[in-house]
Structure formats: structure tokens, C-alpha cells
Amino acid sequence: MMNLRQVEVFHAVMTNGTASRAAEVLRISQPAVSKAIQELEREIGFPLFHRAKGRLIATEEARLFFQEVASSFAGLIHLRAAAARIRDFGSGEIRIACHSALSTTILPKVLRAFQLRHPDVSITVQARMSSVVKDLIASGRFDVGLAADEIDVTGVDATPFIEQRLVIAVPADHPLAQRGVLHPADLHGMPFIALAPEDTARRRLDGVLAARGVMPKIVLETPYATTICAMVQAGIGCGLVNPLTTEPYLGRGLVACAFEPAIRSRSLLLLPPDRRPSRIVADCIEALRAFSTVGARRAAG
């Protein structure tokens, strides 16, 4: 029966031109090369080489057969490379689930730095609501998650990731845009684009406003900070958002104003429970934590 060793010897002879050179590459004797070729010829039923004065001259059938062998060896080389990546780093892919506010702000910057170190790693990213992010991590379908802190963390390994002071996004032509710092009374009766009711930041803002008898006019609700920014840019109203989310909109119809008293947003880093991260995943986590440390310093205030 034809075996991989016989095919490997044939490949070495065709690639290196002579049996003696193939023997050197394979670190076997030249008689062992000749024996393997003879056995392969018996198995496949046609000659691969003409023998002339101690030399092996490939037949036309051998050249056709070599095309198929070379294709198979390319697959083996790919498998060896994949095995090396797994040996050195773990899985050759990483799956990240992230809530909206960070998926368009922090995550692209982190993944750019990560990709420069690991250009061959396949990356899958899904931007989902924080509750869905948690479920994807708890089920083990994704390797790393970033979620807002309103979720129930049962079933995941959750640690603090980043905390930021939120801002009020205001249309550039709105009277409040010139204030710089806004207070609860400034929002009374104003068209307001609110985060979803379950969002922790929304609940914190609601508590601050209720304590002062302030009632903005909620014209739209959405769980996504990027959607709030787009609506603010369109002039629909104001909204409470992560300052990083406003960056692409600043100077393009949107102004970010500080808010007093401070309302902060906290995000969590989620990992599957009871599973040691591969080296690739660990490196990604390290990159995320490095960025969160820098981001925390920038957001202090």
C-alpha cells in the first residue's frame, strides 16, 4: 500500500533532481531512496523513472503524478505552519465580542497594534449589546468580550476594563453648544436622545435629573452611542455618550460638552470561565489592558 514516506521520497527526488541529493535532504541512504521509489512504482502500477547510468530520469507519468504530489505537499506545509502557530501561540484565530461604544473607538486601535505583531492571526469581531456579549463569552463561542457594567456577570470571568467620564453630545448649532460645561437644569425640556433604559449610564443620569426635578424631552432611545452621535449630528437632540464615540463627529455638526455632576461609564473585560487563554488570546488581552491603562489616565477628571 502506498504510504506517505514513499511519496515524500518521490517528492524529494523530483524537487532535488538526483537520488543522492534527495538522500542528503531526507538524511537517509541512497539505497533507501531507490528502494522507496521501487516500492512506490509497484503500488501505483507505472514506472516513475528511467534508469540510465546510475541516474533517475523522470517519466512523463512521473511529471503528471508530481503535480498532484506537489499540491498535496503544499497542504502539508500549511498544516505544519498551522501546527507551529498553535504550538507557539495557541489558536491561529481570535474571536472578540464587544459592545458598540468600544467597537468603533478603542477596539480598532488595539487590534491594529495586535495585528502588526500577529499578521497571520484571523480575527473575528462582533459588535453586540452587552447582554449578548456576555452570552457569547459564557458559551465559549468567543474568546474575549468587552461589555458595559450593567450586565449580570454570572457564568463569565469579569474584570474592570476602563472607566470614562461621559459627555453631552450637542448639535453644533444648538444654543447649549457654546456652554462648554452643562448642568442638569440645562437639559430641562430639551429634545434628548437617551440610551436604553437598562444602560447603567442612563440610570445614573436619570437619578441625577430626577433628584433635581429635571425632565428632558426624550425623542428617541437606542442602546448604541454611535447612533446617538449620528442623531445629534443630524440635529435631532442632545445625548449622553462616551467621549471616544464623539471623536469622528467633532467639528462635523457635533460638539461634546462636559457634564456636572460627573457621570461615568464602566466597561468590563469578559473571558470564558475555567478556560486558560491561549498565548494569542493572552497577547490580545495584554494589548487591551495596556490601552485601557492609557485611556483611564486620559479620561481622569
Short mmCIF file of C-alpha atoms in Angstrom, two decimals:
data_model
loop_
_atom_site.label_atom_id
_atom_site.label_comp_id
_atom_site.label_asym_id
_atom_site.label_seq_id
_atom_site.Cartn_x
_atom_site.Cartn_y
_atom_site.Cartn_z
CA MET A 1 0.00 0.00 0.00
CA MET A 2 1.31 3.44 -0.95
CA ASN A 3 2.45 5.35 2.12
CA LEU A 4 3.43 8.91 2.91
CA ARG A 5 7.13 8.06 3.27
CA GLN A 6 7.30 6.69 -0.29
CA VAL A 7 5.59 9.81 -1.62
CA GLU A 8 7.92 12.00 0.43
CA VAL A 9 10.96 10.28 -1.14
CA PHE A 10 9.50 10.72 -4.64
CA HIS A 11 8.85 14.40 -3.92
CA ALA A 12 12.43 14.85 -2.70
CA VAL A 13 13.88 13.22 -5.84
CA MET A 14 11.75 15.34 -8.16
CA THR A 15 12.48 18.52 -6.23
CA ASN A 16 16.24 17.99 -5.86
CA GLY A 17 16.97 16.35 -9.21
CA THR A 18 19.00 13.34 -8.05
CA ALA A 19 18.62 10.40 -5.70
CA SER A 20 21.86 11.29 -3.90
CA ARG A 21 20.71 14.84 -3.17
CA ALA A 22 17.29 13.57 -2.06
CA ALA A 23 19.05 11.16 0.31
CA GLU A 24 21.03 14.05 1.82
CA VAL A 25 17.91 16.17 2.32
CA LEU A 26 15.97 13.28 3.88
CA ARG A 27 19.01 12.10 5.85
CA ILE A 28 18.72 8.54 4.62
CA SER A 29 20.95 6.36 2.43
CA GLN A 30 20.78 6.41 -1.35
CA PRO A 31 19.81 2.69 -1.45
CA ALA A 32 16.88 3.54 0.84
CA VAL A 33 15.76 6.18 -1.68
CA SER A 34 15.95 3.68 -4.54
CA LYS A 35 14.02 1.08 -2.55
CA ALA A 36 11.24 3.54 -1.66
CA ILE A 37 10.89 4.59 -5.33
CA GLN A 38 10.70 0.96 -6.47
CA GLU A 39 8.05 0.17 -3.87
CA LEU A 40 6.02 3.22 -4.93
CA GLU A 41 6.21 2.19 -8.59
CA ARG A 42 4.87 -1.26 -7.71
CA GLU A 43 1.99 0.27 -5.76
CA ILE A 44 0.87 2.77 -8.41
CA GLY A 45 1.43 0.42 -11.37
CA PHE A 46 3.62 2.51 -13.67
CA PRO A 47 7.31 3.50 -13.82
CA LEU A 48 8.34 6.86 -12.43
CA PHE A 49 11.94 6.91 -13.60
CA HIS A 50 14.12 5.51 -16.31
CA ARG A 51 17.45 4.25 -15.01
CA ALA A 52 20.40 5.35 -17.15
CA LYS A 53 24.00 5.04 -15.98
CA GLY A 54 23.01 5.26 -12.31
CA ARG A 55 20.75 8.28 -12.87
CA LEU A 56 17.00 8.54 -12.43
CA ILE A 57 15.24 10.25 -15.35
CA ALA A 58 11.62 11.14 -14.68
CA THR A 59 8.98 9.69 -16.99
CA GLU A 60 6.12 11.76 -18.35
CA GLU A 61 3.83 9.88 -15.94
CA ALA A 62 6.10 10.92 -13.08
CA ARG A 63 5.75 14.58 -14.04
CA LEU A 64 1.97 14.30 -14.09
CA PHE A 65 1.98 12.47 -10.76
CA PHE A 66 4.33 15.07 -9.30
CA GLN A 67 1.80 17.84 -9.99
CA GLU A 68 -0.68 16.09 -7.69
CA VAL A 69 2.01 15.31 -5.11
CA ALA A 70 3.22 18.92 -5.07
CA SER A 71 -0.35 20.12 -4.46
CA SER A 72 -0.70 17.70 -1.55
CA PHE A 73 2.64 18.77 -0.11
CA ALA A 74 1.55 22.40 -0.22
CA GLY A 75 -1.33 21.35 2.04
CA LEU A 76 1.10 19.56 4.35
CA ILE A 77 3.29 22.66 4.54
CA HIS A 78 0.21 24.67 5.51
CA LEU A 79 -0.60 22.10 8.19
CA ARG A 80 2.94 22.25 9.56
CA ALA A 81 2.75 26.05 9.70
CA ALA A 82 -0.61 25.87 11.46
CA ALA A 83 0.80 23.36 13.94
CA ALA A 84 3.76 25.66 14.60
CA ARG A 85 1.44 28.60 15.26
CA ILE A 86 -0.66 26.52 17.63
CA ARG A 87 2.47 25.22 19.36
CA ASP A 88 3.91 28.71 19.80
CA PHE A 89 0.80 30.79 20.35
CA GLY A 90 -2.26 28.59 20.59
CA SER A 91 -5.18 29.04 18.19
CA GLY A 92 -4.45 30.86 14.94
CA GLU A 93 -7.64 32.84 15.32
CA ILE A 94 -9.26 35.05 17.92
CA ARG A 95 -12.94 35.89 18.37
CA ILE A 96 -13.92 39.12 20.08
CA ALA A 97 -17.38 40.32 21.08
CA CYS A 98 -17.67 43.98 22.02
CA HIS A 99 -20.39 46.46 22.93
CA SER A 100 -20.97 49.24 20.43
CA ALA A 101 -19.27 52.16 22.17
CA LEU A 102 -15.88 50.42 22.26
CA SER A 103 -16.18 48.54 18.95
CA THR A 104 -15.67 51.76 16.97
CA THR A 105 -13.28 53.52 19.34
CA ILE A 106 -10.83 51.55 21.47
CA LEU A 107 -11.02 48.18 19.73
CA PRO A 108 -9.80 49.26 16.25
CA LYS A 109 -6.71 50.89 17.78
CA VAL A 110 -5.93 47.85 19.92
CA LEU A 111 -6.42 45.42 17.04
CA ARG A 112 -4.18 47.46 14.76
CA ALA A 113 -1.31 47.13 17.24
CA PHE A 114 -2.14 43.44 17.77
CA GLN A 115 -2.25 42.73 14.03
CA LEU A 116 1.19 44.25 13.48
CA ARG A 117 2.60 41.64 15.89
CA HIS A 118 0.44 38.78 14.59
CA PRO A 119 -0.33 39.42 10.90
CA ASP A 120 -1.35 35.81 10.23
CA VAL A 121 -3.92 35.55 13.01
CA SER A 122 -7.54 35.53 11.84
CA ILE A 123 -9.70 37.98 13.83
CA THR A 124 -13.48 37.86 14.15
CA VAL A 125 -15.28 40.81 15.76
CA GLN A 126 -18.96 41.12 16.57
CA ALA A 127 -20.43 44.36 17.92
CA ARG A 128 -23.42 43.41 20.04
CA MET A 129 -25.41 44.58 23.04
CA SER A 130 -23.60 43.93 26.32
CA SER A 131 -26.03 41.19 27.37
CA VAL A 132 -25.37 39.33 24.10
CA VAL A 133 -21.62 39.82 24.51
CA LYS A 134 -21.86 38.16 27.91
CA ASP A 135 -23.78 35.20 26.47
CA LEU A 136 -21.25 34.69 23.67
CA ILE A 137 -18.40 34.57 26.19
CA ALA A 138 -20.25 32.39 28.70
CA SER A 139 -20.98 29.83 25.97
CA GLY A 140 -17.30 29.71 24.96
CA ARG A 141 -18.09 30.68 21.38
CA PHE A 142 -15.95 33.83 21.70
CA ASP A 143 -12.58 34.30 23.38
CA VAL A 144 -12.71 37.88 24.69
CA GLY A 145 -15.58 40.22 25.44
CA LEU A 146 -15.95 43.91 26.28
CA ALA A 147 -19.27 44.86 27.86
CA ALA A 148 -20.83 47.67 29.86
CA ASP A 149 -21.14 47.01 33.57
CA GLU A 150 -24.94 46.72 33.67
CA ILE A 151 -24.81 43.01 32.85
CA ASP A 152 -25.14 40.08 35.23
CA VAL A 153 -21.65 38.56 35.20
CA THR A 154 -22.73 35.10 36.36
CA GLY A 155 -21.05 32.49 34.16
CA VAL A 156 -18.13 34.62 32.97
CA ASP A 157 -14.79 35.76 34.31
CA ALA A 158 -15.28 39.56 34.55
CA THR A 159 -12.70 42.18 35.49
CA PRO A 160 -12.79 46.01 35.24
CA PHE A 161 -11.57 47.25 31.87
CA ILE A 162 -12.00 51.02 31.54
CA GLU A 163 -13.89 53.85 33.21
CA GLN A 164 -14.63 57.13 31.46
CA ARG A 165 -16.39 60.35 32.26
CA LEU A 166 -19.30 60.80 29.86
CA VAL A 167 -20.13 63.95 27.92
CA ILE A 168 -23.27 65.52 26.46
CA ALA A 169 -23.19 65.44 22.67
CA VAL A 170 -24.90 68.60 21.34
CA PRO A 171 -25.69 69.71 17.75
CA ALA A 172 -23.17 72.35 16.72
CA ASP A 173 -25.90 74.94 16.07
CA HIS A 174 -27.69 74.28 19.37
CA PRO A 175 -27.72 77.08 22.00
CA LEU A 176 -26.08 74.75 24.54
CA ALA A 177 -23.11 74.12 22.26
CA GLN A 178 -21.42 77.31 23.46
CA ARG A 179 -21.65 76.46 27.16
CA GLY A 180 -18.63 74.14 27.48
CA VAL A 181 -19.96 72.68 30.74
CA LEU A 182 -23.61 71.67 31.14
CA HIS A 183 -25.66 71.11 34.29
CA PRO A 184 -28.90 69.20 34.85
CA ALA A 185 -31.08 72.34 34.60
CA ASP A 186 -29.72 72.95 31.07
CA LEU A 187 -31.42 69.76 29.87
CA HIS A 188 -34.90 70.53 31.18
CA GLY A 189 -37.41 70.28 28.33
CA MET A 190 -34.65 69.81 25.76
CA PRO A 191 -35.04 67.20 22.98
CA PHE A 192 -32.92 64.32 24.25
CA ILE A 193 -31.70 61.06 22.69
CA ALA A 194 -31.48 58.55 25.51
CA LEU A 195 -29.58 55.33 25.98
CA ALA A 196 -31.63 52.17 26.55
CA PRO A 197 -33.38 52.03 29.97
CA GLU A 198 -31.22 49.11 31.15
CA ASP A 199 -27.98 51.02 30.46
CA THR A 200 -26.19 51.87 33.71
CA ALA A 201 -25.16 55.33 32.48
CA ARG A 202 -28.80 56.05 31.54
CA ARG A 203 -29.93 55.08 35.03
CA ARG A 204 -27.27 57.23 36.63
CA LEU A 205 -28.29 60.24 34.56
CA ASP A 206 -31.98 59.61 35.28
CA GLY A 207 -31.19 59.59 39.01
CA VAL A 208 -29.29 62.88 38.81
CA LEU A 209 -32.05 64.57 36.82
CA ALA A 210 -34.89 63.22 38.96
CA ALA A 211 -33.20 64.45 42.14
CA ARG A 212 -33.31 67.96 40.71
CA GLY A 213 -36.76 67.78 39.15
CA VAL A 214 -35.34 67.99 35.63
CA MET A 215 -37.20 66.32 32.75
CA PRO A 216 -35.66 66.39 29.26
CA LYS A 217 -37.93 65.60 26.32
CA ILE A 218 -36.88 62.12 25.22
CA VAL A 219 -37.41 61.92 21.47
CA LEU A 220 -35.54 58.69 20.76
CA GLU A 221 -33.99 55.73 22.64
CA THR A 222 -31.16 53.50 21.42
CA PRO A 223 -28.63 51.16 23.05
CA TYR A 224 -25.86 52.44 20.76
CA ALA A 225 -23.73 55.51 21.48
CA THR A 226 -22.72 55.76 17.81
CA THR A 227 -26.39 56.04 16.89
CA ILE A 228 -26.81 58.85 19.43
CA CYS A 229 -23.91 60.74 17.86
CA ALA A 230 -25.37 60.34 14.37
CA MET A 231 -28.76 61.60 15.58
CA VAL A 232 -27.14 64.53 17.37
CA GLN A 233 -25.20 65.37 14.23
CA ALA A 234 -28.50 65.40 12.35
CA GLY A 235 -29.86 67.93 14.84
CA ILE A 236 -32.50 65.68 16.42
CA GLY A 237 -31.43 66.39 20.00
CA CYS A 238 -28.69 66.04 22.63
CA GLY A 239 -27.43 62.83 24.21
CA LEU A 240 -25.14 61.34 26.86
CA VAL A 241 -22.24 59.41 25.31
CA ASN A 242 -18.74 58.10 25.79
CA PRO A 243 -16.28 60.84 24.75
CA LEU A 244 -14.38 58.44 22.49
CA THR A 245 -17.55 57.88 20.48
CA THR A 246 -17.77 61.55 19.60
CA GLU A 247 -14.31 61.78 18.00
CA PRO A 248 -15.36 61.10 14.37
CA TYR A 249 -18.19 63.66 14.69
CA LEU A 250 -16.37 66.55 16.34
CA GLY A 251 -16.23 69.56 14.04
CA ARG A 252 -18.78 67.89 11.78
CA GLY A 253 -22.04 69.08 13.30
CA LEU A 254 -21.45 67.85 16.86
CA VAL A 255 -19.95 69.43 19.98
CA ALA A 256 -19.02 67.47 23.13
CA CYS A 257 -19.76 69.31 26.39
CA ALA A 258 -18.68 68.28 29.88
CA PHE A 259 -21.46 67.49 32.35
CA GLU A 260 -21.66 68.28 36.05
CA PRO A 261 -22.03 66.31 38.23
CA ALA A 262 -19.78 63.73 36.59
CA ILE A 263 -21.38 60.56 35.25
CA ARG A 264 -19.03 57.72 34.48
CA SER A 265 -19.26 54.70 32.23
CA ARG A 266 -17.56 51.48 33.24
CA SER A 267 -16.72 48.61 30.92
CA LEU A 268 -15.75 45.05 31.80
CA LEU A 269 -13.38 42.60 30.17
CA LEU A 270 -15.04 39.19 29.94
CA LEU A 271 -13.43 35.79 29.48
CA PRO A 272 -14.92 32.29 29.36
CA PRO A 273 -14.90 30.68 32.81
CA ASP A 274 -12.49 27.89 33.73
CA ARG A 275 -10.52 28.17 30.49
CA ARG A 276 -6.90 29.18 30.29
CA PRO A 277 -6.37 31.65 27.40
CA SER A 278 -4.13 30.58 24.54
CA ARG A 279 -0.99 32.64 24.01
CA ILE A 280 -2.68 34.52 21.17
CA VAL A 281 -5.67 35.39 23.36
CA ALA A 282 -3.37 36.31 26.25
CA ASP A 283 -1.44 38.67 23.98
CA CYS A 284 -4.68 40.33 22.86
CA ILE A 285 -5.77 40.74 26.48
CA GLU A 286 -2.42 42.32 27.27
CA ALA A 287 -2.88 44.79 24.40
CA LEU A 288 -6.38 45.66 25.63
CA ARG A 289 -5.19 46.22 29.18
CA ALA A 290 -2.31 48.41 28.02
CA PHE A 291 -4.73 50.60 26.11
CA SER A 292 -7.22 50.74 28.99
CA THR A 293 -4.47 51.98 31.30
CA VAL A 294 -3.66 54.82 28.90
CA GLY A 295 -7.36 55.51 28.33
CA ALA A 296 -8.04 55.66 32.05
CA ARG A 297 -5.36 58.30 32.51
CA ARG A 298 -6.77 60.35 29.64
CA ALA A 299 -10.31 60.06 30.96
CA ALA A 300 -9.45 61.03 34.53
CA GLY A 301 -11.28 64.08 35.69
#
